[in-house]
Amino acid sequence: MDSSAWASETPVARADYEALLKPLPTPGSVQMAEVVGWLDQQLPDDAIITNGAGNYATWVHRYYRYKGFRTCLAPTCGSMGYGVPAGVAAKLVHPDRTVVSVSGDGCYMMHGQELATAVQYGVNTIFLVVNNGMFGTIRMHQEREYPNRISATDLRNPDFAALALAYGAHGEVVTRTEDFAGAFERAKASGRPALIEIRVDPEALTPARSLTQIREAAIASSL
Ligand SMILES: Cc1ncc(C[n+]2csc(CCOP(=O)(O)OP(=O)(O)O)c2C)c(N)n1
Ligand SMILES: [Mg+2]
């Protein structure tokens, strides 16, 4: 194929892409960009990553480089709750491949009961729950359109790691970036389905802008 028509654009697009992969610091003691970057470096090329819908997924899609076809299971229609059952199904079909299922706290609460299925069938998927205590995407829209007018987006969550233990799975909580690698290795070594709750700062609302920045920009633009 003659690529001369777009040859000058290719290096620019590549540079844009590489710039996007550089982690931007976000508020709080867990840097999701670094957590996902670690997974990107450590997981086998054929690992399967699943997710549902929520702002947490933007870190996964931005910082994880999918290295083969059929390694990303995610809903194009944006349905929450897809990540957990997809993570169970993927591991049932491909028991020899690493399967990491990523959910937000809101997402997880939609289909988290499938952990029972994972335990029942010995499906050793690793479930990550990115817990910011809210429906972050919806809070983002609330702050953008009606700054400071929050409605029904705060969540009172269970203790996710304790819940995992109650199902007979392995459960851990991570509150600092540097603790994630050890938790992931222990989850892998547990020989059981495993859940790692990652507690993130609610201010870390998007990879590029904090909750307060989004709210303040909305207030400034309405003045
Ligand atoms: C089944 C379903 N219900 C509602 C929505 C609308 N929705 C999109 S993202 C979102 C919040 C996601 O919350 P969470 O999983 O905690 O992720 P966060 O945005 O906080 O990272 C909601 C309610 C949806 N996409 N799918
Ligand atoms: Mg959330």
Coordinates of N, CA and C and ligand atoms in Angstrom, one line a residue:
M1 N 0.9 -1.2 0.0 CA 0.0 0.0 0.0 C 0.9 1.2 0.0
D2 N 0.5 2.2 -0.8 CA 1.3 3.5 -0.8 C 0.8 4.4 0.3
S3 N 1.7 4.6 1.3 CA 1.3 5.4 2.5 C 1.8 6.8 2.4
S4 N 2.3 7.2 1.2 CA 2.9 8.6 1.1 C 1.8 9.7 1.4
A5 N 0.5 9.4 1.1 CA -0.5 10.5 1.4 C -0.6 10.9 2.8
W6 N -0.3 9.9 3.7 CA -0.4 10.3 5.2 C 1.0 10.1 5.9
A7 N 2.0 9.9 5.1 CA 3.3 9.7 5.8 C 3.8 10.8 6.7
S8 N 3.4 12.1 6.3 CA 3.9 13.2 7.2 C 3.1 13.2 8.5
E9 N 1.8 12.7 8.4 CA 1.0 12.8 9.6 C 1.3 11.7 10.6
T10 N 1.9 10.6 10.2 CA 2.1 9.4 11.0 C 3.0 9.7 12.2
P11 N 4.2 10.4 12.0 CA 5.0 10.6 13.2 C 4.3 11.6 14.2
V12 N 3.5 12.5 13.7 CA 2.8 13.5 14.6 C 1.8 12.7 15.4
A13 N 1.1 11.8 14.8 CA 0.1 11.0 15.5 C 0.7 10.1 16.5
R14 N 1.9 9.5 16.1 CA 2.6 8.7 17.0 C 3.1 9.5 18.3
A15 N 3.6 10.7 18.0 CA 4.1 11.5 19.1 C 2.9 11.9 20.0
D16 N 1.7 12.2 19.5 CA 0.5 12.5 20.3 C 0.2 11.3 21.2
Y17 N 0.2 10.1 20.6 CA -0.1 8.9 21.3 C 0.9 8.6 22.4
E18 N 2.2 8.8 22.1 CA 3.2 8.6 23.2 C 3.0 9.6 24.3
A19 N 2.7 10.8 24.0 CA 2.5 11.8 25.0 C 1.3 11.5 25.9
L20 N 0.3 10.9 25.3 CA -0.9 10.5 26.1 C -0.6 9.4 27.1
L21 N 0.5 8.6 26.8 CA 0.8 7.4 27.6 C 1.6 7.9 28.9
K22 N 2.1 9.1 28.9 CA 2.9 9.6 30.0 C 1.9 9.9 31.2
P23 N 2.1 9.2 32.3 CA 1.2 9.4 33.4 C 1.1 10.9 33.9
L24 N 0.0 11.4 34.1 CA -0.2 12.7 34.7 C -0.5 12.5 36.2
P25 N 0.1 13.3 37.1 CA -0.2 13.1 38.5 C -1.6 13.4 38.8
T26 N -2.2 12.6 39.7 CA -3.6 12.9 40.1 C -3.6 13.0 41.6
P27 N -4.7 13.6 42.2 CA -4.7 13.7 43.7 C -4.8 12.3 44.4
G28 N -4.2 12.2 45.6 CA -4.3 11.0 46.4 C -3.1 10.1 46.3
S29 N -3.1 9.1 47.1 CA -2.0 8.2 47.3 C -1.9 7.0 46.3
V30 N -3.0 6.9 45.6 CA -3.0 5.8 44.5 C -3.0 6.5 43.2
Q31 N -2.0 6.3 42.4 CA -1.9 6.8 41.0 C -2.4 5.7 40.1
M32 N -3.6 5.8 39.6 CA -4.1 4.7 38.7 C -3.3 4.6 37.4
A33 N -2.7 5.7 37.0 CA -1.9 5.6 35.7 C -0.7 4.6 36.0
E34 N -0.2 4.7 37.2 CA 1.0 3.8 37.5 C 0.5 2.4 37.7
V35 N -0.6 2.2 38.3 CA -1.1 0.9 38.6 C -1.4 0.2 37.2
V36 N -2.0 0.9 36.3 CA -2.3 0.3 35.0 C -1.0 0.2 34.2
G37 N -0.1 1.1 34.4 CA 1.2 1.0 33.7 C 1.9 -0.2 34.1
W38 N 1.8 -0.6 35.4 CA 2.5 -1.8 36.0 C 1.9 -3.0 35.3
L39 N 0.5 -3.0 35.2 CA -0.1 -4.2 34.6 C 0.3 -4.3 33.1
D40 N 0.4 -3.1 32.5 CA 0.8 -3.1 31.1 C 2.2 -3.8 30.9
Q41 N 3.1 -3.5 31.9 CA 4.5 -4.1 31.8 C 4.5 -5.6 32.2
Q42 N 3.6 -5.9 33.2 CA 3.8 -7.3 33.8 C 2.9 -8.4 33.2
L43 N 1.8 -8.0 32.7 CA 0.9 -9.1 32.2 C 1.3 -9.7 30.9
P44 N 1.1 -11.0 30.8 CA 1.4 -11.6 29.5 C 0.7 -11.0 28.4
D45 N 1.2 -11.0 27.2 CA 0.6 -10.4 26.0 C -0.8 -10.9 25.7
D46 N -1.1 -12.1 26.1 CA -2.4 -12.6 25.8 C -3.4 -12.5 27.0
A47 N -3.0 -11.7 28.0 CA -3.9 -11.5 29.1 C -5.2 -10.8 28.6
I48 N -6.3 -11.1 29.3 CA -7.6 -10.5 28.9 C -8.0 -9.5 30.0
I49 N -8.3 -8.3 29.6 CA -8.8 -7.3 30.5 C -10.2 -7.0 30.3
T50 N -11.1 -7.0 31.3 CA -12.5 -6.7 31.1 C -12.8 -5.5 32.0
N51 N -13.8 -4.8 31.5 CA -14.3 -3.6 32.3 C -15.8 -3.3 32.0
G52 N -16.4 -2.5 32.8 CA -17.7 -2.1 32.6 C -17.7 -0.6 32.1
A53 N -18.5 0.2 32.8 CA -18.5 1.6 32.4 C -18.3 2.5 33.6
G54 N -17.5 3.5 33.4 CA -17.2 4.5 34.5 C -15.9 5.2 34.2
N55 N -15.7 6.2 34.9 CA -14.4 7.0 34.7 C -13.2 6.2 34.9
Y56 N -13.3 5.2 35.9 CA -12.1 4.3 36.1 C -11.6 3.7 34.9
A57 N -12.5 3.4 33.9 CA -12.1 2.7 32.7 C -11.2 3.5 31.8
T58 N -11.3 4.9 32.0 CA -10.5 5.7 31.1 C -9.0 5.5 31.4
W59 N -8.6 5.2 32.7 CA -7.2 4.9 32.9 C -6.8 3.6 32.3
V60 N -7.7 2.6 32.3 CA -7.4 1.3 31.7 C -7.2 1.5 30.2
H61 N -8.1 2.2 29.6 CA -8.0 2.3 28.1 C -6.9 3.2 27.7
R62 N -6.5 4.2 28.5 CA -5.5 5.1 28.1 C -4.1 4.5 28.4
Y63 N -3.9 3.8 29.5 CA -2.5 3.4 29.9 C -2.2 1.9 29.7
Y64 N -3.2 1.1 29.4 CA -2.9 -0.3 29.1 C -2.8 -0.5 27.5
R65 N -1.8 -1.0 27.1 CA -1.6 -1.3 25.6 C -2.0 -2.7 25.3
Y66 N -3.2 -2.9 24.7 CA -3.7 -4.2 24.4 C -2.8 -4.8 23.3
K67 N -2.3 -6.0 23.5 CA -1.2 -6.4 22.6 C -1.7 -7.5 21.6
G68 N -2.9 -7.8 21.7 CA -3.4 -8.8 20.7 C -4.9 -8.7 20.6
F69 N -5.4 -9.3 19.5 CA -6.9 -9.2 19.3 C -7.6 -10.0 20.5
R70 N -8.8 -9.7 20.8 CA -9.6 -10.3 21.8 C -8.9 -10.4 23.2
T71 N -8.3 -9.3 23.5 CA -7.7 -9.1 24.8 C -8.5 -8.1 25.6
C72 N -9.4 -7.4 25.0 CA -10.2 -6.3 25.6 C -11.7 -6.7 25.6
L73 N -12.3 -7.0 26.7 CA -13.7 -7.3 26.7 C -14.4 -6.1 27.5
A74 N -15.1 -5.3 26.7 CA -15.7 -4.1 27.3 C -16.9 -3.8 26.5
P75 N -17.9 -3.1 27.1 CA -19.2 -2.9 26.4 C -19.1 -1.6 25.6
T76 N -19.3 -1.7 24.3 CA -19.3 -0.5 23.4 C -20.5 0.4 23.8
C77 N -21.6 -0.2 24.3 CA -22.8 0.6 24.6 C -22.7 1.2 26.0
G78 N -21.6 0.9 26.7 CA -21.3 1.6 28.0 C -22.1 1.0 29.1
S79 N -22.4 -0.3 29.1 CA -23.2 -0.8 30.2 C -22.4 -1.1 31.4
M80 N -22.8 -0.6 32.6 CA -22.1 -0.9 33.8 C -22.3 -2.3 34.2
G81 N -21.5 -2.9 35.0 CA -21.7 -4.2 35.6 C -21.2 -5.3 34.6
Y82 N -20.7 -5.0 33.5 CA -20.3 -6.0 32.5 C -18.9 -6.7 32.9
G83 N -18.1 -5.9 33.6 CA -16.7 -6.4 33.8 C -16.6 -7.7 34.6
V84 N -17.5 -7.8 35.7 CA -17.3 -9.0 36.5 C -17.8 -10.3 35.8
P85 N -19.0 -10.3 35.3 CA -19.4 -11.6 34.5 C -18.5 -11.8 33.3
A86 N -18.1 -10.8 32.6 CA -17.2 -11.0 31.5 C -15.8 -11.6 32.0
G87 N -15.4 -11.2 33.1 CA -14.2 -11.7 33.7 C -14.3 -13.2 34.1
V88 N -15.5 -13.6 34.5 CA -15.7 -15.0 34.9 C -15.8 -15.8 33.6
A89 N -16.5 -15.3 32.6 CA -16.7 -16.0 31.3 C -15.4 -16.2 30.6
A90 N -14.6 -15.1 30.6 CA -13.3 -15.2 29.9 C -12.4 -16.2 30.4
K91 N -12.4 -16.3 31.8 CA -11.5 -17.3 32.4 C -12.0 -18.7 32.2
L92 N -13.3 -18.8 32.2 CA -13.9 -20.2 31.9 C -13.5 -20.7 30.5
V93 N -13.5 -19.8 29.6 CA -13.2 -20.1 28.2 C -11.7 -20.3 28.0
H94 N -10.9 -19.5 28.7 CA -9.5 -19.5 28.6 C -8.8 -19.7 29.9
P95 N -8.9 -20.8 30.5 CA -8.4 -21.0 31.9 C -6.9 -20.8 32.0
D96 N -6.2 -20.9 30.9 CA -4.7 -20.8 30.9 C -4.2 -19.3 30.8
R97 N -5.1 -18.4 30.5 CA -4.7 -17.1 30.3 C -5.0 -16.2 31.5
T98 N -4.2 -15.2 31.8 CA -4.5 -14.3 32.9 C -5.7 -13.5 32.5
V99 N -6.7 -13.4 33.5 CA -7.8 -12.5 33.2 C -7.9 -11.5 34.4
V100 N -7.9 -10.3 34.1 CA -8.1 -9.2 35.1 C -9.4 -8.4 34.7
S101 N -10.3 -8.4 35.7 CA -11.6 -7.7 35.5 C -11.5 -6.5 36.4
V102 N -11.8 -5.3 35.7 CA -11.7 -4.0 36.4 C -13.1 -3.4 36.5
S103 N -13.5 -3.0 37.7 CA -14.8 -2.4 37.9 C -14.6 -1.2 38.8
G104 N -15.5 -0.2 38.6 CA -15.7 0.8 39.6 C -16.5 0.3 40.8
D105 N -16.6 1.1 41.8 CA -17.4 0.6 43.0 C -18.9 0.5 42.5
G106 N -19.3 1.5 41.8 CA -20.7 1.4 41.3 C -20.9 0.2 40.4
C107 N -20.0 0.1 39.4 CA -20.1 -1.1 38.5 C -20.1 -2.4 39.2
Y108 N -19.2 -2.5 40.2 CA -19.0 -3.8 40.9 C -20.3 -4.2 41.6
M109 N -21.0 -3.1 42.2 CA -22.3 -3.4 42.9 C -23.4 -3.9 42.0
M110 N -23.2 -3.8 40.7 CA -24.3 -4.2 39.8 C -24.2 -5.7 39.5
H111 N -23.0 -6.3 39.5 CA -22.9 -7.7 39.2 C -21.9 -8.4 40.1
G112 N -21.6 -7.8 41.2 CA -20.5 -8.4 42.1 C -20.8 -9.8 42.6
Q113 N -22.2 -10.1 42.6 CA -22.5 -11.4 43.1 C -22.0 -12.6 42.3
E114 N -21.5 -12.3 41.1 CA -20.9 -13.3 40.2 C -19.6 -13.9 40.8
L115 N -19.1 -13.2 41.8 CA -18.0 -13.8 42.5 C -18.3 -15.2 43.0
A116 N -19.6 -15.4 43.4 CA -20.0 -16.7 43.9 C -19.8 -17.7 42.7
T117 N -20.1 -17.3 41.5 CA -20.0 -18.2 40.4 C -18.5 -18.5 40.2
A118 N -17.7 -17.5 40.3 CA -16.2 -17.7 40.1 C -15.7 -18.7 41.2
V119 N -16.1 -18.5 42.4 CA -15.7 -19.5 43.5 C -16.2 -20.9 43.2
Q120 N -17.5 -20.9 42.8 CA -18.1 -22.3 42.6 C -17.4 -23.1 41.5
Y121 N -16.9 -22.4 40.4 CA -16.3 -23.1 39.3 C -14.8 -23.0 39.3
G122 N -14.2 -22.4 40.4 CA -12.8 -22.4 40.5 C -12.2 -21.5 39.4
V123 N -12.8 -20.4 39.2 CA -12.4 -19.4 38.1 C -11.5 -18.4 38.7
N124 N -10.2 -18.5 38.5 CA -9.3 -17.6 39.2 C -9.0 -16.3 38.5
T125 N -10.0 -15.6 38.3 CA -9.9 -14.2 37.7 C -9.5 -13.3 38.8
I126 N -8.7 -12.2 38.5 CA -8.4 -11.2 39.5 C -9.3 -10.0 39.2
F127 N -10.1 -9.7 40.2 CA -11.1 -8.6 40.1 C -10.5 -7.4 40.8
L128 N -10.4 -6.3 40.1 CA -9.9 -5.0 40.7 C -11.2 -4.1 40.8
V129 N -11.4 -3.6 42.0 CA -12.5 -2.7 42.2 C -11.9 -1.3 42.6
V130 N -12.1 -0.3 41.7 CA -11.6 1.0 41.8 C -12.6 1.8 42.6
N131 N -12.4 2.0 43.9 CA -13.4 2.6 44.8 C -13.1 4.0 45.0
N132 N -14.0 4.9 44.5 CA -13.9 6.3 44.8 C -15.1 6.8 45.6
G133 N -16.0 5.8 46.0 CA -17.2 6.1 46.8 C -18.3 6.9 46.1
M134 N -18.3 6.8 44.8 CA -19.3 7.5 44.0 C -19.5 6.9 42.6
F135 N -20.6 7.3 42.0 CA -20.8 7.1 40.5 C -20.0 8.3 39.9
G136 N -18.7 8.1 39.7 CA -17.8 9.2 39.3 C -18.2 9.9 38.0
T137 N -18.6 9.1 37.0 CA -18.9 9.7 35.7 C -20.1 10.6 35.9
I138 N -21.1 10.2 36.6 CA -22.3 11.0 36.7 C -22.0 12.3 37.6
R139 N -21.2 12.1 38.6 CA -20.8 13.3 39.4 C -20.1 14.3 38.5
M140 N -19.3 13.7 37.6 CA -18.5 14.6 36.7 C -19.5 15.4 35.8
H141 N -20.6 14.8 35.3 CA -21.6 15.5 34.5 C -22.3 16.5 35.4
Q142 N -22.6 16.1 36.7 CA -23.3 17.0 37.6 C -22.5 18.3 37.8
E143 N -21.2 18.1 38.1 CA -20.3 19.2 38.3 C -20.1 20.1 37.1
R144 N -20.1 19.5 35.9 CA -19.9 20.2 34.7 C -21.1 21.1 34.3
E145 N -22.3 20.5 34.5 CA -23.5 21.2 34.1 C -24.2 22.0 35.2
Y146 N -24.1 21.5 36.5 CA -24.7 22.2 37.6 C -23.7 22.1 38.8
P147 N -22.6 22.9 38.7 CA -21.6 22.8 39.7 C -22.1 22.9 41.1
N148 N -21.6 22.0 42.0 CA -22.0 21.9 43.4 C -23.4 21.4 43.7
R149 N -24.1 21.0 42.6 CA -25.5 20.4 42.9 C -25.4 18.9 42.7
I150 N -25.1 18.3 43.8 CA -24.8 16.8 43.7 C -26.1 16.1 44.0
S151 N -26.4 15.1 43.2 CA -27.7 14.4 43.5 C -27.4 12.9 43.3
A152 N -27.6 12.1 44.4 CA -27.6 10.6 44.3 C -26.4 10.0 43.7
T153 N -25.3 10.6 43.8 CA -24.1 10.0 43.2 C -23.1 9.5 44.3
D154 N -23.3 9.9 45.5 CA -22.4 9.3 46.6 C -22.9 7.9 46.9
L155 N -21.9 7.0 47.2 CA -22.2 5.6 47.4 C -21.7 5.2 48.8
R156 N -22.6 4.5 49.5 CA -22.2 3.8 50.8 C -21.9 2.4 50.4
N157 N -20.6 2.0 50.4 CA -20.2 0.7 49.9 C -19.9 -0.3 51.0
P158 N -20.0 -1.6 50.7 CA -19.6 -2.6 51.6 C -18.1 -2.6 51.7
D159 N -17.5 -3.3 52.6 CA -16.1 -3.6 52.7 C -15.8 -4.7 51.6
F160 N -15.3 -4.2 50.4 CA -15.2 -5.2 49.3 C -14.3 -6.4 49.6
A161 N -13.2 -6.1 50.3 CA -12.3 -7.2 50.5 C -12.9 -8.2 51.5
A162 N -13.6 -7.7 52.5 CA -14.3 -8.6 53.4 C -15.4 -9.4 52.7
L163 N -16.1 -8.7 51.8 CA -17.1 -9.4 51.0 C -16.5 -10.5 50.1
A164 N -15.4 -10.3 49.6 CA -14.7 -11.3 48.8 C -14.4 -12.5 49.7
L165 N -13.9 -12.2 50.9 CA -13.6 -13.3 51.8 C -14.8 -14.1 52.1
A166 N -16.0 -13.4 52.3 CA -17.2 -14.1 52.6 C -17.7 -15.0 51.5
Y167 N -17.3 -14.7 50.2 CA -17.6 -15.6 49.1 C -16.7 -16.8 49.0
G168 N -15.6 -16.7 49.8 CA -14.6 -17.8 49.7 C -13.5 -17.4 48.7
A169 N -13.4 -16.1 48.3 CA -12.3 -15.6 47.5 C -11.2 -15.0 48.3
H170 N -10.1 -14.6 47.6 CA -9.1 -13.9 48.3 C -9.4 -12.4 48.2
G171 N -9.2 -11.6 49.3 CA -9.5 -10.2 49.3 C -8.5 -9.4 49.9
E172 N -8.2 -8.2 49.3 CA -7.2 -7.3 49.8 C -7.6 -5.8 49.5
V173 N -7.1 -4.9 50.3 CA -7.3 -3.5 50.0 C -6.0 -2.8 49.7
V174 N -5.9 -2.0 48.7 CA -4.7 -1.2 48.4 C -5.1 0.3 48.6
T175 N -4.2 1.0 49.3 CA -4.4 2.4 49.5 C -3.3 3.3 49.0
R176 N -2.2 2.6 48.5 CA -1.0 3.3 48.0 C -0.5 2.6 46.8
T177 N -0.1 3.4 45.8 CA 0.4 2.9 44.5 C 1.4 1.8 44.7
E178 N 2.4 2.0 45.7 CA 3.5 1.1 45.8 C 3.0 -0.3 46.4
D179 N 1.8 -0.3 46.9 CA 1.4 -1.6 47.5 C 0.6 -2.5 46.5
F180 N 0.4 -1.9 45.3 CA -0.4 -2.7 44.4 C 0.3 -4.0 43.8
A181 N 1.6 -3.8 43.5 CA 2.3 -5.0 42.9 C 2.3 -6.2 43.8
G182 N 2.6 -5.9 45.1 CA 2.6 -7.0 46.1 C 1.2 -7.6 46.2
A183 N 0.2 -6.8 46.3 CA -1.2 -7.3 46.4 C -1.6 -8.2 45.2
F184 N -1.2 -7.7 44.0 CA -1.5 -8.5 42.8 C -0.8 -9.8 42.8
E185 N 0.5 -9.8 43.2 CA 1.2 -11.1 43.3 C 0.6 -12.0 44.3
R186 N 0.2 -11.5 45.4 CA -0.5 -12.4 46.4 C -1.8 -12.9 45.8
A187 N -2.5 -12.0 45.1 CA -3.8 -12.5 44.5 C -3.6 -13.6 43.6
K188 N -2.5 -13.5 42.7 CA -2.2 -14.5 41.8 C -1.8 -15.8 42.5
A189 N -1.0 -15.7 43.5 CA -0.5 -16.9 44.3 C -1.6 -17.5 45.1
S190 N -2.7 -16.9 45.3 CA -3.7 -17.4 46.3 C -4.4 -18.6 45.8
G191 N -4.4 -18.9 44.4 CA -5.0 -20.0 43.9 C -6.5 -20.0 43.9
R192 N -7.1 -18.8 44.1 CA -8.5 -18.6 44.2 C -8.9 -17.4 43.4
P193 N -10.2 -17.2 43.1 CA -10.6 -15.9 42.6 C -10.2 -14.9 43.6
A194 N -9.8 -13.7 43.2 CA -9.2 -12.7 44.1 C -9.8 -11.4 43.8
L195 N -10.0 -10.6 44.8 CA -10.5 -9.2 44.6 C -9.6 -8.3 45.3
I196 N -9.2 -7.3 44.6 CA -8.3 -6.2 45.2 C -9.1 -4.9 45.1
E197 N -9.5 -4.4 46.3 CA -10.1 -3.1 46.3 C -9.0 -2.0 46.2
I198 N -9.1 -1.1 45.3 CA -8.1 0.0 45.2 C -8.9 1.3 45.6
R199 N -8.5 1.8 46.8 CA -9.2 3.0 47.2 C -8.5 4.2 46.7
V200 N -9.3 4.9 45.8 CA -8.7 6.1 45.2 C -9.4 7.4 45.7
D201 N -8.7 8.5 45.6 CA -9.2 9.8 46.0 C -10.3 10.2 45.1
P202 N -11.5 10.6 45.7 CA -12.6 11.0 44.8 C -12.2 12.3 44.0
E203 N -11.2 13.0 44.4 CA -10.7 14.2 43.6 C -10.1 13.7 42.3
A204 N -9.6 12.5 42.3 CA -9.0 12.0 41.0 C -10.1 11.5 40.1
L205 N -10.8 12.5 39.5 CA -12.0 12.1 38.8 C -11.7 11.7 37.3
T206 N -10.7 12.3 36.7 CA -10.3 11.9 35.4 C -8.8 11.8 35.3
P207 N -8.2 11.2 34.3 CA -6.7 11.1 34.2 C -6.1 12.5 34.1
A208 N -6.8 13.5 33.6 CA -6.3 14.8 33.4 C -6.8 15.9 34.3
R209 N -8.0 15.8 34.8 CA -8.5 16.9 35.6 C -9.2 16.4 36.9
S210 N -9.0 17.2 38.0 CA -9.6 16.7 39.2 C -11.1 17.2 39.3
L211 N -11.8 16.7 40.3 CA -13.2 17.0 40.5 C -13.3 18.6 40.7
T212 N -12.4 19.1 41.6 CA -12.4 20.6 41.8 C -12.1 21.4 40.6
Q213 N -11.2 20.9 39.8 CA -10.9 21.7 38.5 C -12.1 21.7 37.6
I214 N -12.8 20.5 37.5 CA -13.9 20.4 36.6 C -15.0 21.4 37.1
R215 N -15.3 21.4 38.5 CA -16.3 22.2 39.0 C -15.9 23.7 38.8
E216 N -14.7 24.0 39.1 CA -14.3 25.4 39.0 C -14.3 25.9 37.6
A217 N -14.0 25.1 36.6 CA -14.1 25.5 35.2 C -15.5 25.7 34.8
A218 N -16.4 24.9 35.4 CA -17.9 25.1 35.1 C -18.4 26.4 35.7
I219 N -18.0 26.7 36.9 CA -18.4 27.9 37.5 C -17.9 29.1 36.7
A220 N -16.6 29.1 36.4 CA -15.9 30.2 35.7 C -16.6 30.4 34.3
S221 N -17.0 29.3 33.6 CA -17.6 29.5 32.3 C -19.0 30.0 32.4
S222 N -19.7 29.9 33.6 CA -21.0 30.4 33.7 C -21.1 31.8 34.2
L223 N -20.0 32.4 34.5 CA -20.0 33.8 35.0 C -20.2 34.8 33.9
Ligands
LIG1 C1 -26.4 -0.3 33.6 C2 -26.0 1.2 33.6 N1 -26.6 2.0 34.4 C3 -26.3 3.3 34.5 C4 -25.3 3.8 33.6 C5 -24.9 5.3 33.6 N2 -23.6 5.4 34.2 C6 -22.4 5.5 33.4 S1 -21.0 5.6 34.3 C7 -21.9 5.5 35.8 C8 -21.2 5.6 37.1 C9 -20.0 4.6 37.2 O1 -19.6 4.5 38.6 P1 -18.4 3.6 39.0 O2 -18.5 2.2 38.5 O3 -18.2 3.7 40.4 O4 -17.2 4.3 38.2 P2 -16.5 5.7 38.4 O5 -17.1 6.6 37.3 O6 -16.8 6.2 39.8 O7 -15.1 5.5 38.2 C10 -23.3 5.5 35.6 C11 -24.3 5.4 36.6 C12 -24.7 2.9 32.7 N3 -23.7 3.2 31.9 N4 -25.0 1.6 32.8
MG2 MG -16.9 5.0 41.5

